[in-house]
XYZ file of N, CA and C in Angstrom:
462
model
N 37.096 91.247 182.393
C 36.062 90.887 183.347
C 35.130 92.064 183.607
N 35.439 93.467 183.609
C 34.692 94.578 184.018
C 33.455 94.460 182.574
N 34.545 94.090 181.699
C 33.653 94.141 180.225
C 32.228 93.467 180.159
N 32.586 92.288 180.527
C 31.963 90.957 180.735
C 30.491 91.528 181.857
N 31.119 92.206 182.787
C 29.782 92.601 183.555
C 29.519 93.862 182.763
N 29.705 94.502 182.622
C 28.844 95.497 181.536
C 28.153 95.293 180.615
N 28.479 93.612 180.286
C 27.601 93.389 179.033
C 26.541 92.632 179.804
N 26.869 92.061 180.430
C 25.837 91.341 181.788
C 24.400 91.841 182.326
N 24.900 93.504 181.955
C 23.924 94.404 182.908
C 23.845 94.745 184.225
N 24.584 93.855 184.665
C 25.181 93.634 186.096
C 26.316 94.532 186.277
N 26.003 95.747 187.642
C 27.432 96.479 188.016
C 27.822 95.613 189.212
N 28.792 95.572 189.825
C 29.748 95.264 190.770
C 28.680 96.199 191.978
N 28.409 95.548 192.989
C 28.745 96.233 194.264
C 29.133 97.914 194.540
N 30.407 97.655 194.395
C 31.563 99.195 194.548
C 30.736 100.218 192.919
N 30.529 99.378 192.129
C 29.989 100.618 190.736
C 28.693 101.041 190.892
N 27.786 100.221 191.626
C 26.586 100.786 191.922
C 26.886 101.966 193.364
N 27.847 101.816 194.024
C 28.254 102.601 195.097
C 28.571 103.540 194.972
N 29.643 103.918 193.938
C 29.931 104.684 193.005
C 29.493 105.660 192.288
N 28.246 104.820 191.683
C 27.054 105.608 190.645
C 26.001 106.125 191.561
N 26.040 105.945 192.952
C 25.102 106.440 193.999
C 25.450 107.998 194.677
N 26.841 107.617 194.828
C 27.549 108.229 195.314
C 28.009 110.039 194.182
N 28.023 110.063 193.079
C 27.685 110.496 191.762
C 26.293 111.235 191.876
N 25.957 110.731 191.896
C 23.833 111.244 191.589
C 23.974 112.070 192.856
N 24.730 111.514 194.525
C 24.386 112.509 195.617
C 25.287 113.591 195.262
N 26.171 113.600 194.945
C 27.019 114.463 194.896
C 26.090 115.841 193.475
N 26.074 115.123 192.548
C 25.522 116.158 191.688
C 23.676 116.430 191.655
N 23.297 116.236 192.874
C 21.889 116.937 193.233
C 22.527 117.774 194.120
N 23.311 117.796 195.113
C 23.587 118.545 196.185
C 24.533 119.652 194.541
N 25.429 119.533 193.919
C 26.030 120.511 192.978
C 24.817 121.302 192.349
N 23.771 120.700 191.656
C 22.457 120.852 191.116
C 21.567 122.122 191.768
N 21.573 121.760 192.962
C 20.873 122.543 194.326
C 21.754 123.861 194.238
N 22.952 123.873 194.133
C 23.821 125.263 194.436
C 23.733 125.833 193.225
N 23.903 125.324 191.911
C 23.675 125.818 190.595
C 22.540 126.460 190.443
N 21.172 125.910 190.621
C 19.785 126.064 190.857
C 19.812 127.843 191.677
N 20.297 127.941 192.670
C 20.214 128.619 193.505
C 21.342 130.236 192.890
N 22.364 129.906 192.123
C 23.208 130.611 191.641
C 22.202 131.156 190.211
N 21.675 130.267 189.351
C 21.106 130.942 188.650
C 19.490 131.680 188.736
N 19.262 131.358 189.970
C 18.083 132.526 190.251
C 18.817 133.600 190.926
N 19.602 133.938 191.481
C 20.159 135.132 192.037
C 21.187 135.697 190.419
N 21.392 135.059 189.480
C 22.065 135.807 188.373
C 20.781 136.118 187.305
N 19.433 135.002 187.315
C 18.569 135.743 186.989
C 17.970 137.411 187.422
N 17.438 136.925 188.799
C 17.266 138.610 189.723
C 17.619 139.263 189.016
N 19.276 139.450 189.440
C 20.357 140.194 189.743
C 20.492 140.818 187.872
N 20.696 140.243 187.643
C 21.240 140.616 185.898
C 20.144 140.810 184.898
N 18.861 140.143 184.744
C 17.949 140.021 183.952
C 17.017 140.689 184.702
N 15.544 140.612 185.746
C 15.170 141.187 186.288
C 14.595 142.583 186.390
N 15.706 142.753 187.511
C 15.937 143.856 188.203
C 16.083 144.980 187.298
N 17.136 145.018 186.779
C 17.427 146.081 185.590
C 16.629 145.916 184.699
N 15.872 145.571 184.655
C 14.858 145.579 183.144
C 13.840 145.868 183.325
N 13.660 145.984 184.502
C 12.146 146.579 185.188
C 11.715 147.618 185.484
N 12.807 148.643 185.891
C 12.873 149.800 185.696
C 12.720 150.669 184.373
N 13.406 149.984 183.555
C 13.237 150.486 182.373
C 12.498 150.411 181.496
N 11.402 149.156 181.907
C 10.795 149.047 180.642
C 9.030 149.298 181.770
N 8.792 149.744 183.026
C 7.713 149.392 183.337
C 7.995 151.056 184.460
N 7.136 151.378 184.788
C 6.524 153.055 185.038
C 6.826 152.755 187.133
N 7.026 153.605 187.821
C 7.611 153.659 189.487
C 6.580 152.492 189.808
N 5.321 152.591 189.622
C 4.186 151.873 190.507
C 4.092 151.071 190.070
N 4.040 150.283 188.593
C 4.304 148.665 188.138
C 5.368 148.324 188.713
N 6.469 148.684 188.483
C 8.003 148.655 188.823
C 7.899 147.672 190.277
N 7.202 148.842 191.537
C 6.868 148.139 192.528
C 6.010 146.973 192.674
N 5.171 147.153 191.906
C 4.336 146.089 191.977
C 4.748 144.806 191.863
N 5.428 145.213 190.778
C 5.810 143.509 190.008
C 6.947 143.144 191.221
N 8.211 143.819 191.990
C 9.071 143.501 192.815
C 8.422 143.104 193.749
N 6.922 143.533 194.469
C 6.769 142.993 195.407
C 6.228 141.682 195.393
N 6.087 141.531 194.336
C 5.351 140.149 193.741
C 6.498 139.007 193.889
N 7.632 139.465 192.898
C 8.848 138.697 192.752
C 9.713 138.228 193.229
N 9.828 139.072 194.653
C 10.795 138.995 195.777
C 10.600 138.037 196.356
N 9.073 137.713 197.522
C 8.947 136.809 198.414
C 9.134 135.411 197.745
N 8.750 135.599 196.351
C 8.773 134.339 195.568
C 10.215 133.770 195.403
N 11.327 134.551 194.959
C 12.569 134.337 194.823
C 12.708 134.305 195.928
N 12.979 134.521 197.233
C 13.658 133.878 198.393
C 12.827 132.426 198.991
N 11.738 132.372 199.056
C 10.882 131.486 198.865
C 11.680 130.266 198.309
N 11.654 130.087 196.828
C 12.285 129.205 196.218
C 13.971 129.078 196.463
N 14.899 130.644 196.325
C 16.441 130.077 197.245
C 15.881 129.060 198.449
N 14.737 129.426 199.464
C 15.103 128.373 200.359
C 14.573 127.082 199.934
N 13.932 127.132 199.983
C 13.460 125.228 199.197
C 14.463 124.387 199.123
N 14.957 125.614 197.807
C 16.018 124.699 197.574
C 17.693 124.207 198.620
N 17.521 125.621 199.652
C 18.798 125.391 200.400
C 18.267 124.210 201.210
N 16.892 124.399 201.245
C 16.653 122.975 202.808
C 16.754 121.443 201.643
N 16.225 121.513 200.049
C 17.226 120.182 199.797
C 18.694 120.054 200.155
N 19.037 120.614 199.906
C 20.964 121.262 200.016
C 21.026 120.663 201.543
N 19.895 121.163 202.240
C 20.481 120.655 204.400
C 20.245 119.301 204.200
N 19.474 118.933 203.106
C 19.207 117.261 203.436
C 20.171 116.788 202.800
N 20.315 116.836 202.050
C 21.430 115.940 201.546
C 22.661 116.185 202.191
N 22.876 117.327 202.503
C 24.319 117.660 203.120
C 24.418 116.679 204.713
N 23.077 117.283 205.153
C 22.916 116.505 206.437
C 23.134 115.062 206.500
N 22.546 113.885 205.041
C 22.025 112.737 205.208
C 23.459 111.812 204.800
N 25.032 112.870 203.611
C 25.402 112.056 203.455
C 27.102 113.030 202.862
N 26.682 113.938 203.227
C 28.113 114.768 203.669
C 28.162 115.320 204.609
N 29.338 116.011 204.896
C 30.074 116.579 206.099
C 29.428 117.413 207.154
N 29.496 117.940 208.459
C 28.974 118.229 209.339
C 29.014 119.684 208.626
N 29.940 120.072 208.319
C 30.190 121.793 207.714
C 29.456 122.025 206.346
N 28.883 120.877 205.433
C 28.230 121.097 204.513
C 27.018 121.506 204.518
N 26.205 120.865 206.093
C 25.023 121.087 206.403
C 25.177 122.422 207.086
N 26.040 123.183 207.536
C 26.365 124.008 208.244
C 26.124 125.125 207.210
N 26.908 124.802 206.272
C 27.110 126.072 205.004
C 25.243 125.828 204.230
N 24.032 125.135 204.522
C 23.207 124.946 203.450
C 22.098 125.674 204.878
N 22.584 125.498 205.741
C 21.901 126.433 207.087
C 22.172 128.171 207.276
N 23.526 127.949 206.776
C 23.799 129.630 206.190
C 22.617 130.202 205.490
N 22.827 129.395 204.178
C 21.546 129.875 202.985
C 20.117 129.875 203.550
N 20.091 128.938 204.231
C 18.391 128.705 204.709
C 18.280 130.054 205.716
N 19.144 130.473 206.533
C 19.093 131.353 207.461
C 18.999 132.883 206.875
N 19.664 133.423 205.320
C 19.801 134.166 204.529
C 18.530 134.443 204.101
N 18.063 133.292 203.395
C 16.960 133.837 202.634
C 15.531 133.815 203.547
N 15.484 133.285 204.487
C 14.506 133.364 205.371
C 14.335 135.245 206.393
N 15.734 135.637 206.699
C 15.954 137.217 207.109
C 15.447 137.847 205.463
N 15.751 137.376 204.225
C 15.472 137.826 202.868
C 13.849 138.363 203.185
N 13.322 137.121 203.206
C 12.068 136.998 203.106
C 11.151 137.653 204.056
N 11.292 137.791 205.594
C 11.023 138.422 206.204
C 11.129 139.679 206.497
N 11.969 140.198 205.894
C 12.211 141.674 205.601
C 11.195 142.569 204.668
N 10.747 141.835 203.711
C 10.194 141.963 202.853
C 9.000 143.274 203.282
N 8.056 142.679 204.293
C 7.335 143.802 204.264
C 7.620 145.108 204.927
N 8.775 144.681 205.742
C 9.594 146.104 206.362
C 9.838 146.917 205.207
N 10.467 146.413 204.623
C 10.970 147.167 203.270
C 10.436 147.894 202.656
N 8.849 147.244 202.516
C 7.740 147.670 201.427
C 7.114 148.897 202.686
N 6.937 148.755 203.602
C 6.429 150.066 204.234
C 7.395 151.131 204.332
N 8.677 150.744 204.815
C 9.639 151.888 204.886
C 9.622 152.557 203.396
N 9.266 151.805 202.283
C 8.931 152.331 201.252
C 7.752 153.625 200.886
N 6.728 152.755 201.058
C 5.844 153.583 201.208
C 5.581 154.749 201.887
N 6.165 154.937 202.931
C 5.859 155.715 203.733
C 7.499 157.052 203.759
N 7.774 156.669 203.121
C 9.081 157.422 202.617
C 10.092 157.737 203.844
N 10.020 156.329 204.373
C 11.366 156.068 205.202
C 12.644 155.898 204.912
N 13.068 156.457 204.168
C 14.639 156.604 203.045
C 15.651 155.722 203.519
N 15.879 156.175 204.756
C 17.221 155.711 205.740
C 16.531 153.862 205.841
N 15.429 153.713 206.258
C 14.853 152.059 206.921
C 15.088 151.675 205.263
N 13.983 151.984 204.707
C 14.379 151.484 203.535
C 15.912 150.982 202.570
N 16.607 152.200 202.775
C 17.750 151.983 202.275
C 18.710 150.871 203.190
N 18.553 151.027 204.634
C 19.060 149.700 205.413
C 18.642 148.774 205.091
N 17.216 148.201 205.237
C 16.577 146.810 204.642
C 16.884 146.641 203.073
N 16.773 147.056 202.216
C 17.454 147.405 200.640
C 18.843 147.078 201.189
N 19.858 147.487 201.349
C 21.104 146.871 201.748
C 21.010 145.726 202.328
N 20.136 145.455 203.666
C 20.523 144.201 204.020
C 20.039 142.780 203.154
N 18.966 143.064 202.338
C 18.723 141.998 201.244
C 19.746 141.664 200.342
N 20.606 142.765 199.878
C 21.831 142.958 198.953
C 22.551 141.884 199.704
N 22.827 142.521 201.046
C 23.831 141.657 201.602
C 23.254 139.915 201.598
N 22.283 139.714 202.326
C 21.803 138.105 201.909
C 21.969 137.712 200.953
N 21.378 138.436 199.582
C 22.435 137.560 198.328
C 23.360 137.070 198.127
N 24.110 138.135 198.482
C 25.393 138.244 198.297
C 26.295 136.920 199.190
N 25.504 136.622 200.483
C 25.997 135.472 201.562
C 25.470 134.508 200.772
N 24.259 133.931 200.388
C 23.367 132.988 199.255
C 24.692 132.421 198.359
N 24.949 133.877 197.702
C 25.576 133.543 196.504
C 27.338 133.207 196.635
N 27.822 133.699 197.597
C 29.356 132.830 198.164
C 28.867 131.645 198.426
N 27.666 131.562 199.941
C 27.984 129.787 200.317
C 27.826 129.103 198.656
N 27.016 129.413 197.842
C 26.985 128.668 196.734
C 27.882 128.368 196.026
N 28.715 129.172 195.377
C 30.284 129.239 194.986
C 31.147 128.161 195.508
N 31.285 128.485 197.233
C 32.428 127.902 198.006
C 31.377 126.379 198.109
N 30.245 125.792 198.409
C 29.877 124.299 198.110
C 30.228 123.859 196.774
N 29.620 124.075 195.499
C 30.141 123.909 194.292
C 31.235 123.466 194.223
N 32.543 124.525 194.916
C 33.831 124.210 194.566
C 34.312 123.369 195.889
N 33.662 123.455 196.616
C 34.154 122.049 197.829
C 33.942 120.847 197.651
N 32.594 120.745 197.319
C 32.501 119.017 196.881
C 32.715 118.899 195.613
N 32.793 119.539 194.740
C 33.483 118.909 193.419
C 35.339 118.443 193.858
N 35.848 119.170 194.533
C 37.229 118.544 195.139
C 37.353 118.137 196.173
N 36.093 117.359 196.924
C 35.972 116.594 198.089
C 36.801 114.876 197.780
């Protein structure tokens, strides 16, 4: 009988529920993946390659270019992540996609602190704001991990 409706074209009720249920689950997985491979882009490709292949003052240039843009896009994508989490999982899912949104938004706003403590050869500000971006990744890139591996064994 399952056969019979498959050849029908016709799913059941519960298989279209199913196959709904599927698609939410792997946009909200999609969203954390998305978000994992721009911080392993940055982080691994990037960053280190910029130094080396481009002179102190391109170097800066191009980071200040790259940065607001990469947290920019982490959030986008964490506020899909709040919607869906919000519209059709758990109270703590939307909780953990408010983490990220809250991360990369301190990311982003830091930004020009950073770039003056730079300029102006504020070592210590700089090197705090430089750490505390590290650290936002680094929060970005757990909640991402720990969603991934929560709703895939939800």
């Amino acid at each position: 009988s399952a056969l019979s409706r498959r050849r029908s074209g016709f799913d059941s009720p519960s298989d279209r529920h199913l196959n709904m249920n599927i698609v939410i689950l792997s946009l909200l997985i999609l969203c954390y993946s998305l978000v994992l491979g721009i911080i392993f882009a940055q982080v691994l490709l990037t960053a280190p390659v910029v130094f080396k292949v481009l002179d102190d003052q391109n170097a800066s240039n191009f980071l200040r270019k790259i940065f607001p843009r990469y947290y920019l896009l982490i959030l986008l994508i964490a506020l899909v992540a709040l919607l869906i989490s919000y519209l059709f999982f758990k109270t703590i899912d939307a909780y953990f996609a408010l983490v990220a949104i809250v991360f990369a938004l301190i990311g982003f706003l830091i930004i020009p602190v950073t770039n003056i403590a730079k300029d102006r050869g504020w070592e210590k500000l700089f090197k705090f704001f430089h750490n505390l971006s590290v650290f936002n990744t680094l929060v970005i890139f757990i909640v991402s991990v720990v969603q991934i591996v929560r709703v895939t064994y939800l």
